[in-house]
CSV table of C-alpha atoms and ligand atoms in Angstrom, one decimal:
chain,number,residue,atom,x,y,z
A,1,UNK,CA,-62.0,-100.9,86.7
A,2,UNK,CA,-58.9,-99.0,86.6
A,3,UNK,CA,-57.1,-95.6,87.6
A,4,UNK,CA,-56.8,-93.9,84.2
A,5,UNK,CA,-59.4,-90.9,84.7
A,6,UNK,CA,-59.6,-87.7,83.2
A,7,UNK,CA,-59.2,-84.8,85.9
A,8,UNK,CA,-59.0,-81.1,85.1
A,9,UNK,CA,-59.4,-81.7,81.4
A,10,UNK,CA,-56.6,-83.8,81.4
A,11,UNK,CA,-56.0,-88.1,81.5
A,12,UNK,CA,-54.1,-89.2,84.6
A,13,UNK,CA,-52.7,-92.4,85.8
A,14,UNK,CA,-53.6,-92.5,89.6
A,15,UNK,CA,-52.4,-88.8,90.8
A,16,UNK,CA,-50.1,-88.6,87.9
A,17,UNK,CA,-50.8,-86.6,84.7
A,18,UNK,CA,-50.0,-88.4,82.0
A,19,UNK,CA,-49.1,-85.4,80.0
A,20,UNK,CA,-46.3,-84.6,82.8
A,21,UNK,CA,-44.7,-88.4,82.1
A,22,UNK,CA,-44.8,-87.5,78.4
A,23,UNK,CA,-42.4,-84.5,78.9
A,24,UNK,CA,-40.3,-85.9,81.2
A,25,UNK,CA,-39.9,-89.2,79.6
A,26,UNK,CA,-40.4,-88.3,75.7
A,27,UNK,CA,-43.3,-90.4,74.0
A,28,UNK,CA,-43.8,-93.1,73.1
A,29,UNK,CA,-44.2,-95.3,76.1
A,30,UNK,CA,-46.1,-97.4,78.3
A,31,UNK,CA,-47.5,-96.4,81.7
A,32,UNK,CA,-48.9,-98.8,84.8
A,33,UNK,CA,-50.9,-98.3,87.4
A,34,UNK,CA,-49.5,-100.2,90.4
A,35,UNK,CA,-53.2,-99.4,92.0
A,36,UNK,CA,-54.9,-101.1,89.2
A,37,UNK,CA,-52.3,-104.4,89.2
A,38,UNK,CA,-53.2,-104.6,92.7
A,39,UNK,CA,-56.8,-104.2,92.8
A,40,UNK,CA,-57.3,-107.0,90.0
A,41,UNK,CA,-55.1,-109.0,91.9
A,42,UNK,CA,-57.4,-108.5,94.9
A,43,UNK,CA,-60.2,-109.1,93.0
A,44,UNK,CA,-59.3,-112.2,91.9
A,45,UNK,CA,-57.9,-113.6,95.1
A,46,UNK,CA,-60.6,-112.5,97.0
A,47,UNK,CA,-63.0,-114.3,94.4
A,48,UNK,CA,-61.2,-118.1,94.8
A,49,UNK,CA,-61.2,-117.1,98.4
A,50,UNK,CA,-65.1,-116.4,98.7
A,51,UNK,CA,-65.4,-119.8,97.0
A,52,UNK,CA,-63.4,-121.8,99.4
A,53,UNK,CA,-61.0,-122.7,96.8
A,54,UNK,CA,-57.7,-122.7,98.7
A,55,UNK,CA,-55.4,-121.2,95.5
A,56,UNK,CA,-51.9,-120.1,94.5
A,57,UNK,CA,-52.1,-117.4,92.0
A,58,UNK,CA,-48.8,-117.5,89.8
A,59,UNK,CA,-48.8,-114.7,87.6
A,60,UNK,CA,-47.9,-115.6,83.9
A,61,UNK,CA,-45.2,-113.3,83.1
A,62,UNK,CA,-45.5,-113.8,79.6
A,63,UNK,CA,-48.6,-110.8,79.7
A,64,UNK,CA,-45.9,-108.4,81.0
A,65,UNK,CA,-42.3,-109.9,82.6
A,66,UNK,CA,-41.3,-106.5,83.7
A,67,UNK,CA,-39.3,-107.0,87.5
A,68,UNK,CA,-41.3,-104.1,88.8
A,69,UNK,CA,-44.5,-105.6,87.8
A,70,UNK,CA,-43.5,-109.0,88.7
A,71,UNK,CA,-43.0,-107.6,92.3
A,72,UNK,CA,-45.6,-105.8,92.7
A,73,UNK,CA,-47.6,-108.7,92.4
A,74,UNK,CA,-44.9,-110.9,94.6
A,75,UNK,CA,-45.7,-108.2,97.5
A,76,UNK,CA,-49.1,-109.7,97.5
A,77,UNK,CA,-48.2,-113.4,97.7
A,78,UNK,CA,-48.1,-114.0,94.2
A,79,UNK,CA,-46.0,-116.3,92.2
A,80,UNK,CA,-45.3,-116.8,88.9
A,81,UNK,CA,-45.9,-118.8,85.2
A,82,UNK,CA,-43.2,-118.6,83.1
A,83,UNK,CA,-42.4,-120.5,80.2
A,84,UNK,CA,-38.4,-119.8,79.2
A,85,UNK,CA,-35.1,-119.8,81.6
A,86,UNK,CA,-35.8,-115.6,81.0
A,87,UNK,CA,-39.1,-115.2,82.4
A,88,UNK,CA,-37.3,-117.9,85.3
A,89,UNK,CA,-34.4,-115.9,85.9
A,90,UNK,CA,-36.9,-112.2,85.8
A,91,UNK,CA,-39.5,-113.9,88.3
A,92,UNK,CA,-36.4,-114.8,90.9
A,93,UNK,CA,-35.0,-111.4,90.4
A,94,UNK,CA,-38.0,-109.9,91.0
A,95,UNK,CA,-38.2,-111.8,94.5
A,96,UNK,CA,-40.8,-114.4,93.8
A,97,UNK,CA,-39.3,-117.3,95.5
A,98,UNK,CA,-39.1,-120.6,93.6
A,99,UNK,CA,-41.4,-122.3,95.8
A,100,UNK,CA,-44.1,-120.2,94.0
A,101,UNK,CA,-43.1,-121.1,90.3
A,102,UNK,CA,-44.1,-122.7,88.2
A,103,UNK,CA,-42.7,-124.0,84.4
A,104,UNK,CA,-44.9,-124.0,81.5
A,105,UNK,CA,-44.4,-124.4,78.3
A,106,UNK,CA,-44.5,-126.5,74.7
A,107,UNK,CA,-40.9,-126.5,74.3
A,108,UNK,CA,-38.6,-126.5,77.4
A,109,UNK,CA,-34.7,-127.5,76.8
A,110,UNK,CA,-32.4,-129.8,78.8
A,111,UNK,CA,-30.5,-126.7,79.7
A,112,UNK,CA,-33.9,-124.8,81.0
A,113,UNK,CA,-35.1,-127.7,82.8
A,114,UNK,CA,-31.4,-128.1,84.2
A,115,UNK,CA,-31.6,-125.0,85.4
A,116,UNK,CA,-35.2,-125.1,87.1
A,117,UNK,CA,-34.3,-128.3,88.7
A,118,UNK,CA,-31.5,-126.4,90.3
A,119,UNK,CA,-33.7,-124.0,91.5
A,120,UNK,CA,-35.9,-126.7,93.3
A,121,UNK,CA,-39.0,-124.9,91.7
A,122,UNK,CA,-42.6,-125.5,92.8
A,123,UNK,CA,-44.1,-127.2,89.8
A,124,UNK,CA,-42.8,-127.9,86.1
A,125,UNK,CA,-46.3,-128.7,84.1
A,126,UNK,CA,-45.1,-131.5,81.6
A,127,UNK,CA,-46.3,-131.2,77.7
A,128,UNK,CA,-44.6,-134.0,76.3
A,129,UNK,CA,-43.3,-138.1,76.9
A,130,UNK,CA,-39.8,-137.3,75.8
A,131,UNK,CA,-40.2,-134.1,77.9
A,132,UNK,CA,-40.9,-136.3,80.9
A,133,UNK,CA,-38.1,-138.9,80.2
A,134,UNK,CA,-35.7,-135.9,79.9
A,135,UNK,CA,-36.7,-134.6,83.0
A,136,UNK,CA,-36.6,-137.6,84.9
A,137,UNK,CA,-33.5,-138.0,84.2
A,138,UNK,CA,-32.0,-134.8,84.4
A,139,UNK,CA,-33.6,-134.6,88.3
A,140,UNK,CA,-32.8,-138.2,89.2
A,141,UNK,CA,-29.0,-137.1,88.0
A,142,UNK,CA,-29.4,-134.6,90.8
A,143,UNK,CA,-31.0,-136.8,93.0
A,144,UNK,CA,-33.9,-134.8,93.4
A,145,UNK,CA,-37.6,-135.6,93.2
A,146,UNK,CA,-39.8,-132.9,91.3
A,147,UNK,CA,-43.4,-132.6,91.5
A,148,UNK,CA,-44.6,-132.4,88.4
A,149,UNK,CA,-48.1,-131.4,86.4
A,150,UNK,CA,-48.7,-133.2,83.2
A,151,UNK,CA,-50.3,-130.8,80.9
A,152,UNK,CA,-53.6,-132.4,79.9
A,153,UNK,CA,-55.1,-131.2,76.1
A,154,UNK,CA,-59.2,-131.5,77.0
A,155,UNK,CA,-60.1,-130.8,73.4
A,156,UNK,CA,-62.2,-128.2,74.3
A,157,UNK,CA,-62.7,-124.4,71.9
A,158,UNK,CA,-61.9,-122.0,74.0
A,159,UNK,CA,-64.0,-119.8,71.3
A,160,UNK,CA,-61.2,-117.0,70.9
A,161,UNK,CA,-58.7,-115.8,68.7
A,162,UNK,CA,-57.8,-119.0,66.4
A,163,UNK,CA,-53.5,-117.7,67.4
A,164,UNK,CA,-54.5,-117.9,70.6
A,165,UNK,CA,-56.5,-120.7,71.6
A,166,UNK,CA,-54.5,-124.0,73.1
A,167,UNK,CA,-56.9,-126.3,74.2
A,168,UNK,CA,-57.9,-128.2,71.0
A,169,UNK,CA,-56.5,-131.7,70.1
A,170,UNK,CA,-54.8,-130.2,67.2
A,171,UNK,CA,-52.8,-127.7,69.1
A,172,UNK,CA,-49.5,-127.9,69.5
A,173,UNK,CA,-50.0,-128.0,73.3
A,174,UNK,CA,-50.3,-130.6,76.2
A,175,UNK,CA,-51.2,-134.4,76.0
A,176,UNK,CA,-54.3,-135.4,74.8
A,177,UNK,CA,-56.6,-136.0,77.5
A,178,UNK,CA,-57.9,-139.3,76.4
A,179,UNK,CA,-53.7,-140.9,76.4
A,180,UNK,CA,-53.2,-138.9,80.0
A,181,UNK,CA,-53.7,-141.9,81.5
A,182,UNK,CA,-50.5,-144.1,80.4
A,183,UNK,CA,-48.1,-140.9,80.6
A,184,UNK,CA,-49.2,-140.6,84.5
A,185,UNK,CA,-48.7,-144.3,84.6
A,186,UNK,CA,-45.1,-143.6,83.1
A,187,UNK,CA,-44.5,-140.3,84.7
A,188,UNK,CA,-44.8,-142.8,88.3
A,189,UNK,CA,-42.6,-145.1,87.3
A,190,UNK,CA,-39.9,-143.1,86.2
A,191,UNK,CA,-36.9,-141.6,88.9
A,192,UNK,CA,-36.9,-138.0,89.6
A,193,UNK,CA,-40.7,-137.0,88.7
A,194,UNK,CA,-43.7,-137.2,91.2
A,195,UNK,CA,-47.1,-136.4,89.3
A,196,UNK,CA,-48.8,-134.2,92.1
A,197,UNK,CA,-51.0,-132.5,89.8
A,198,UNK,CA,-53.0,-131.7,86.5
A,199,UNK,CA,-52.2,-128.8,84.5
A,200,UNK,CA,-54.6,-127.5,82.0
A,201,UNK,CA,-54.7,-124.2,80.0
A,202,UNK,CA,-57.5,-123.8,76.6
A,203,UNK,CA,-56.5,-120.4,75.9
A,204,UNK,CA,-56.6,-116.8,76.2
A,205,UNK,CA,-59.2,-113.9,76.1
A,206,UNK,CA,-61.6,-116.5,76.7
A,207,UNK,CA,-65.3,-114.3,77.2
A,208,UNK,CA,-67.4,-117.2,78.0
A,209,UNK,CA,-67.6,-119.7,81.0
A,210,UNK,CA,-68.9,-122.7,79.0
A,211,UNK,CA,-65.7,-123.6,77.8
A,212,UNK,CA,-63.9,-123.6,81.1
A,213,UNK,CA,-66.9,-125.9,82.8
A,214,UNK,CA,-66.5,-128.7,79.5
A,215,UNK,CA,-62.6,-128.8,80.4
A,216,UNK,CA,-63.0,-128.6,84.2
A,217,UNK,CA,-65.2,-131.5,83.8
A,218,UNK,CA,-62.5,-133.3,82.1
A,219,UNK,CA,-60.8,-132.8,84.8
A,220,UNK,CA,-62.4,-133.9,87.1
A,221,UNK,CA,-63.1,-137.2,85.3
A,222,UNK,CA,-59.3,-137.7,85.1
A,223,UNK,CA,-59.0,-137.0,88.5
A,224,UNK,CA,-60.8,-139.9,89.6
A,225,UNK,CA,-58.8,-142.0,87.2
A,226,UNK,CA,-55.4,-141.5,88.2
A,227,UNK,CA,-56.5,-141.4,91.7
A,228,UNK,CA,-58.2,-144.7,91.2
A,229,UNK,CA,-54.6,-145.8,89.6
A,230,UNK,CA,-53.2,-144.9,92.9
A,231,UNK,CA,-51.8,-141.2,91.1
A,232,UNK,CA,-52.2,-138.9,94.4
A,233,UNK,CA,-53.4,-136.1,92.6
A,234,UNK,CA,-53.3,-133.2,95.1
A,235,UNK,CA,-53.4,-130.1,93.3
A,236,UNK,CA,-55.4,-129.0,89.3
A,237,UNK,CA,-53.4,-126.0,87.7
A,238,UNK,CA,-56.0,-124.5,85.9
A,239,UNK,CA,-53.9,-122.2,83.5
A,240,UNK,CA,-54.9,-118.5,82.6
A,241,UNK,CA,-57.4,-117.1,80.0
A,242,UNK,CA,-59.8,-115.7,82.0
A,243,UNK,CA,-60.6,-112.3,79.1
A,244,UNK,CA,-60.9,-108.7,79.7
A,245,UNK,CA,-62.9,-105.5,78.1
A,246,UNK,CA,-60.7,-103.9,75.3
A,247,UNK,CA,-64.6,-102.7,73.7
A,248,UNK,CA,-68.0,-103.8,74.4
A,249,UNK,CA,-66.9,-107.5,75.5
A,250,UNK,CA,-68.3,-108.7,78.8
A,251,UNK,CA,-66.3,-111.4,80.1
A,252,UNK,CA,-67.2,-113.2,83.5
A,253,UNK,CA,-66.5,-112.0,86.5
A,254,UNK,CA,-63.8,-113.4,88.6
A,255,UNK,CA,-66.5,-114.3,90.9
A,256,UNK,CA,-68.4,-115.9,88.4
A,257,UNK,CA,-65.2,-118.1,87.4
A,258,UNK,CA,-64.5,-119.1,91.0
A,259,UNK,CA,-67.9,-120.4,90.9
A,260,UNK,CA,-67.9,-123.2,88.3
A,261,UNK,CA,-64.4,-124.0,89.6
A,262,UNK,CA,-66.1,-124.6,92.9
A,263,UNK,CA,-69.4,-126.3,91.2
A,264,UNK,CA,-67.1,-128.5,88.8
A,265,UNK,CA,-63.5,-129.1,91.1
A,266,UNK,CA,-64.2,-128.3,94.5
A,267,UNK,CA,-65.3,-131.3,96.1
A,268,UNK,CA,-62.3,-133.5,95.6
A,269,UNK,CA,-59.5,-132.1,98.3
A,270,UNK,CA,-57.1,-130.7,95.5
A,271,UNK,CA,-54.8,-127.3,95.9
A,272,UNK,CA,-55.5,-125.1,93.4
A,273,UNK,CA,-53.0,-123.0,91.0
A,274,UNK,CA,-54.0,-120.5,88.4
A,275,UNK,CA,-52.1,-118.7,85.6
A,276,UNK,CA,-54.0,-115.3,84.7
A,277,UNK,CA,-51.9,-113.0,82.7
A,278,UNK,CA,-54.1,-110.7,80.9
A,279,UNK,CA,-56.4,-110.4,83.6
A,280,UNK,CA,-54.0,-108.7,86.1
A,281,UNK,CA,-52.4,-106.5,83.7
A,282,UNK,CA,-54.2,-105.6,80.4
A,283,UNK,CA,-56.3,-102.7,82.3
A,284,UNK,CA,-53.5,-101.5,84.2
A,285,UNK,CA,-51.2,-100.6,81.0
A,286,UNK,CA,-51.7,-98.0,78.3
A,287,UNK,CA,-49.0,-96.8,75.9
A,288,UNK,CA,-48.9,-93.4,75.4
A,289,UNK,CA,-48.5,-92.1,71.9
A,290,UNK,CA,-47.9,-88.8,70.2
A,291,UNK,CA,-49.4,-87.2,66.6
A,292,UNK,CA,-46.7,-87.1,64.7
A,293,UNK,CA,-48.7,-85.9,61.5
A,294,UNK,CA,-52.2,-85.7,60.2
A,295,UNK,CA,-52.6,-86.8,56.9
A,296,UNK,CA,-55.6,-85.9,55.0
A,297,UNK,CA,-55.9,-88.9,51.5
A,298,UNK,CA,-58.7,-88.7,49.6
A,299,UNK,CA,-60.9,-90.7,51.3
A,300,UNK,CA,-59.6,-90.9,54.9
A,301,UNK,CA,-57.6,-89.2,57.3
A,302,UNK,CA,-54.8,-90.6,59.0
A,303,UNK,CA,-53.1,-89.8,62.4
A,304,UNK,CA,-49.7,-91.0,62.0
A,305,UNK,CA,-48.7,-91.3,65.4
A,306,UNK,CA,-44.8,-92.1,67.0
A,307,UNK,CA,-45.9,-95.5,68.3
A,308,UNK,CA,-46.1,-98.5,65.8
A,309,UNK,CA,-46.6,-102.2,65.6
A,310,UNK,CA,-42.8,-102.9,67.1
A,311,UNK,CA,-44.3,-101.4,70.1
A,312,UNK,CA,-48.0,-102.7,70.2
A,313,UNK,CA,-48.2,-105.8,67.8
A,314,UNK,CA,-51.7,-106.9,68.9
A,315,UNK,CA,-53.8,-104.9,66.2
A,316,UNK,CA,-51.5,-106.0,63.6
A,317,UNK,CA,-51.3,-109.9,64.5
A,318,UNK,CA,-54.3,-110.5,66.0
A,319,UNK,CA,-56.4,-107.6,64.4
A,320,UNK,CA,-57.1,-106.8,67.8
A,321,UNK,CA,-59.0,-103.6,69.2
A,322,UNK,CA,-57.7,-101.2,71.6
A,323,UNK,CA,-59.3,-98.1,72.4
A,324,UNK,CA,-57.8,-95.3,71.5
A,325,UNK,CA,-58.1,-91.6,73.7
A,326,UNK,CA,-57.1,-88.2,73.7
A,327,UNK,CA,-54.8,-87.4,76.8
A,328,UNK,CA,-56.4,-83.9,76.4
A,329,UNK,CA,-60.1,-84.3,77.9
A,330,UNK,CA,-62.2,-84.2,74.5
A,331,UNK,CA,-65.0,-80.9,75.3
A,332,UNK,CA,-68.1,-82.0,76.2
A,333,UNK,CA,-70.4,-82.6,72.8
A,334,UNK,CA,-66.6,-82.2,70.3
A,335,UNK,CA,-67.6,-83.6,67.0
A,336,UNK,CA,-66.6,-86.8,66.2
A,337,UNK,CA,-65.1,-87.8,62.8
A,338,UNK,CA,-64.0,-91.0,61.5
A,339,UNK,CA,-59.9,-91.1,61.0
A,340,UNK,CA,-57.0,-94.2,60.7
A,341,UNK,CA,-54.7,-94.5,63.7
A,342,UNK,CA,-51.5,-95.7,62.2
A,343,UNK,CA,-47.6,-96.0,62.8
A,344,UNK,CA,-44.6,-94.9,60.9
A,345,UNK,CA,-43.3,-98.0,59.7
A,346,UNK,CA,-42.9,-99.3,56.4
A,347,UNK,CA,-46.3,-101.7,56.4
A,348,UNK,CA,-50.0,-101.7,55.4
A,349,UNK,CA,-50.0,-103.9,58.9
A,350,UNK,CA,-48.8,-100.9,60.7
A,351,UNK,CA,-52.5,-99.9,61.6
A,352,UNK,CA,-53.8,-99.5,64.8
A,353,UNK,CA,-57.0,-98.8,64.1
A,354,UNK,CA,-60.1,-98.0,60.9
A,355,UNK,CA,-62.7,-95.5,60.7
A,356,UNK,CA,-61.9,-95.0,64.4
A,357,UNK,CA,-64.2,-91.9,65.7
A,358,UNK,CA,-62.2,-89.6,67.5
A,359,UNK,CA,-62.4,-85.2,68.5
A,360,UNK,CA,-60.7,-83.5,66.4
A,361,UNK,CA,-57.1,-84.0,66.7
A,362,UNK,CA,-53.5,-82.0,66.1
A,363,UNK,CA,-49.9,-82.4,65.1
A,364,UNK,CA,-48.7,-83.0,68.6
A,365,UNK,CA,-51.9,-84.2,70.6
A,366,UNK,CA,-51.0,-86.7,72.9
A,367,UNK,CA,-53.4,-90.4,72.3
A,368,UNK,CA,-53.4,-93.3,74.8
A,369,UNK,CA,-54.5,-96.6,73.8
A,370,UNK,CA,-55.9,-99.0,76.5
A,371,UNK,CA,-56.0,-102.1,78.0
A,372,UNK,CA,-51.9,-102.0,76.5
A,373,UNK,CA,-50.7,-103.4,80.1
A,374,UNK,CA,-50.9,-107.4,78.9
A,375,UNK,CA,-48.8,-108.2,75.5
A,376,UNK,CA,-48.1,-105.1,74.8
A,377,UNK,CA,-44.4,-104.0,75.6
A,378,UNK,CA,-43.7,-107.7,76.2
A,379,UNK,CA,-44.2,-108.5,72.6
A,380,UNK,CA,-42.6,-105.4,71.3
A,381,UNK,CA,-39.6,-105.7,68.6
A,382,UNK,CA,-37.3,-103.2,67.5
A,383,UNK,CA,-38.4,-103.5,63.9
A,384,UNK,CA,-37.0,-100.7,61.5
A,385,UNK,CA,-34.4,-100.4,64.3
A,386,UNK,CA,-36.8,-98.7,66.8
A,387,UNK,CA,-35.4,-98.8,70.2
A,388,UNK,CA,-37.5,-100.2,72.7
A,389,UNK,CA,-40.0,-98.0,74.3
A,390,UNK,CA,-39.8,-97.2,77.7
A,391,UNK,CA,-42.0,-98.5,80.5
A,392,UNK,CA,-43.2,-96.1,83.5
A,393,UNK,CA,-45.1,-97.1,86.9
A,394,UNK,CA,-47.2,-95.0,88.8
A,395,UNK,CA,-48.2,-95.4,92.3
A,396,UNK,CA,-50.3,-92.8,93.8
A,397,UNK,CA,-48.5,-89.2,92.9
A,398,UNK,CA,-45.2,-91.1,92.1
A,399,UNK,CA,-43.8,-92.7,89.1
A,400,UNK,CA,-40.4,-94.5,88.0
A,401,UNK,CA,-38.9,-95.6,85.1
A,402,UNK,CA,-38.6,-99.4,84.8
A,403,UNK,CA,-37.3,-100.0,81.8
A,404,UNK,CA,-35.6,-97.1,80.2
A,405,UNK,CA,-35.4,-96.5,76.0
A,406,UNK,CA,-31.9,-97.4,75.1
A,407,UNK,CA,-30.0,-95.0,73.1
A,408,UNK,CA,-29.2,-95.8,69.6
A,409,UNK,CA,-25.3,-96.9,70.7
A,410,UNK,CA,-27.3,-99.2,73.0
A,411,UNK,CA,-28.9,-100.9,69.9
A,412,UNK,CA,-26.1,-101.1,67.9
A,413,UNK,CA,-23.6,-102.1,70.9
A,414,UNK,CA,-24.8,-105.7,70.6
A,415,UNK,CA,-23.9,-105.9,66.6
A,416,UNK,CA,-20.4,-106.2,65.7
A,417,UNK,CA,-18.9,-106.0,62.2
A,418,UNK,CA,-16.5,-108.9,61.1
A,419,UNK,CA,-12.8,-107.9,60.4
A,420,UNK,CA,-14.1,-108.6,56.7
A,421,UNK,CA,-16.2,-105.7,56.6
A,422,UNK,CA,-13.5,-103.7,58.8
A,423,UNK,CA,-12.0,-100.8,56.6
A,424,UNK,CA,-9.5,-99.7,59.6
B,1,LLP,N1,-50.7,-120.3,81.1
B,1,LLP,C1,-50.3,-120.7,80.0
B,1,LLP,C2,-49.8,-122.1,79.9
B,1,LLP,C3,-50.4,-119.9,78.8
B,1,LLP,O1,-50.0,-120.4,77.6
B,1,LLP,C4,-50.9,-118.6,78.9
B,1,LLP,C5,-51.0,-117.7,77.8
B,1,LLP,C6,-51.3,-118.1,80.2
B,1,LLP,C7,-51.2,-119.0,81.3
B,1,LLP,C8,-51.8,-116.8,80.4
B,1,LLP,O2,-53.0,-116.5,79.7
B,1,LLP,P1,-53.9,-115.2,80.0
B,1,LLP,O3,-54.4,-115.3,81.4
B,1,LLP,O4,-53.0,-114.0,79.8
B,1,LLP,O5,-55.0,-115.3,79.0
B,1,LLP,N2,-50.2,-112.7,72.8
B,1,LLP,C9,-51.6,-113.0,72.9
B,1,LLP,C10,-51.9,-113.9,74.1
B,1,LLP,C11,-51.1,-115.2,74.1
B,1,LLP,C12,-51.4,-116.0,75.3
B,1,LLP,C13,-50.4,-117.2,75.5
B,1,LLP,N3,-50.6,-118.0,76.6
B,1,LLP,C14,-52.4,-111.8,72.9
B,1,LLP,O6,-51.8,-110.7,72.9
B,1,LLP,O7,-53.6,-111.8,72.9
């Protein structure tokens, strides 16, 4: 569920129209509902609650590292994933206190574990032995003692995206479940570590269950071997992935979820941490899009539109769907035709959608595309120097700006030319 209606004829984010933002802000950009983040926070919460599972929800920042967005959630007792010294430094900014985060990630360096050591965080989840030796070392340095997570690798398919799924042996990701065993071995003898917990994380947009239950059940099996190896395991980070609608997908409810958490984990005493990204913000984002042109070819028509894949690169990367709607309330019964949604820029790739069926549509008409809120501005690029688009949240009948669009000295203020190149 999420507050993007139509009212009056016209699509509005909460009390806002959307058309409004467009004027005031100039297309393209994205727009959040701050009512939308919350309630799927809620949701979910409420859904580990119901199950007894006594959780800490750190939301992955990755899906959309924002401050305002991160805060929003920190206002409901939220922490936070993140997986560079960026999305470290954004979370703290935001005012999610480094009790509640947590350090992910494949490829960490001395300098960004040096700098989360300093920050005392809650939790750095471990992919690698020379990882761990580094770490030791750089905390036992300090003299400090961090609880770690070593990131197991069940060798599970997740059953998504082939880019994004993590949780196979021949992903890049984690340890391999079946050698866990010696690296928590290691990972206790070692200064400056303490393995508290098990991190594990198959992969994102994942629409079935089955997968999570086989890896939880690794899990669990490898909790009663490191506790029997006198590991005090006392808390299973159980990663993100939970998927979300973009079409006619009908992933499992955060109920659901909670439940074979509870079925699988919930007998053996452990804390629990999650990682959702997509599921707190994918419905809470669109980005906003104007018709720059209609094209008629010979055997399609296209909508070149102002946004492109620097701004949205899902369809192009992961040939993903988003649906695409007028901000103008189509009339009821408009005839639908076929047409191709695509960008300006200077690729085939730059499509956003085929054979899409949309009301008839004009030189100017305003298009949303949904479920933009998760991967969307955070993966934008500035590709055929486009300047970052700017990102707008609603609350109720208000909205801000929280990220503006730089101007085009902006862009080129960061590039310098060498005294070379200098004529003057
Ligand atoms: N935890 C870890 C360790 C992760 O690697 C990820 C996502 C998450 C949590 C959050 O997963 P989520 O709940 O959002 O599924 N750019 C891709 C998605 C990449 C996901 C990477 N890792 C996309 O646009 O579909």
């Amino acid at each position: 569920m999420n507050h993007f209606h139509y009212q009056n004829g016209e699509l509005f984010a909460e009390d806002v129209a959307i058309a409004r933002i467009a004027r005031e802000v100039g297309t393209p950009f994205y727009c959040y509902s701050t009512a939308t983040l919350q309630r799927h926070y809620t949701v979910f919460a409420e859904a580990l609650k119901a199950a007894g599972l006594d959780a800490t929800i750190c939301f992955a920042a990755k899906a959309n590292p924002n401050m305002a967005v991160i805060r929003t959630f920190a206002q409901l007792g939220a922490g936070a994933d993140v997986v560079s010294e960026g999305e470290l430094r954004q979370a703290l900014a935001a005012g999610v206190p480094a009790a509640r985060i947590v350090f992910s990630g494949v490829g960490k360096t001395r300098h960004e574990l040096e700098f989360a050591v300093a920050k005392g965080i809650f939790q750095i989840n471990v992919e690698s032995e020379p990882e761990l030796e580094m770490l030791s070392e750089i905390a036992a340095a300090r003299g400090q003692v961090m609880p770690i997570a070593i990131r197991v690798n069940p060798d599970v398919d997740a059953g998504t995206h082939a880019k994004i799924t993590t949780g196979k042996k021949e992903n890049k990701f984690g340890i391999e479940w079946t050698r866990a065993r010696e690296v928590y071995a290691r990972a206790k003898a070692l200064p400056g570590v303490e393995p508290v917990a098990i991190a594990c994380h198959i992969g994102s947009q994942l629409t079935e269950l089955t997968p999570f239950r086989e890896a939880f059940l690794r899990v669990r099996d490898l909790v009663a071997m490191l506790r029997a190896d006198g590991i005090d395991i006392r808390r299973l980070d159980l990663g993100g992935g939970l998927g979300v609608p973009y079409d006619d997908e009908t992933p499992p409810e955060p109920a659901a979820y909670a439940e074979v958490i509870k079925a699988t984990l919930g007998d053996l005493g452990c804390r629990f941490v999650f990682e959702p990204g997509r599921l707190l913000v994918g419905n809470a984002g669109i980005l906003v899009s104007r018709i720059i042109r209609v094209k008629e070819g010979s055997t399609r028509t296209f909508l070149i539109v102002d946004a492109a894949m620097n701004d949205l690169a899902r369809p192009s990367l992961y040939d993903a769907y988003h649906s695409i709607f007028p901000v103008a309330e189509p009339k009821a019964g408009a005839a639908l035709a076929e047409v191709d949604v695509v960008g300006p820029v200077c690729e085939t790739g730059d499509t956003f959608a085929k054979q899409r069926r949309l009301p008839p549509m004009r030189t100017d008409d305003l298009l949303a595309f949904g479920t933009a809120g998760a991967y969307g501005a955070a993966m934008s690029s500035t590709y055929n120097t486009r300047p970052l688009i700017p990102e707008v949240l609603v609350k109720g009948g208000d909205y801000a700006v929280i990220r503006v669009r730089p101007s085009y000295e902006d862009m080129r203020s960061l590039e310098s030319l060498p005294g070379w190149l200098n004529d003057e």
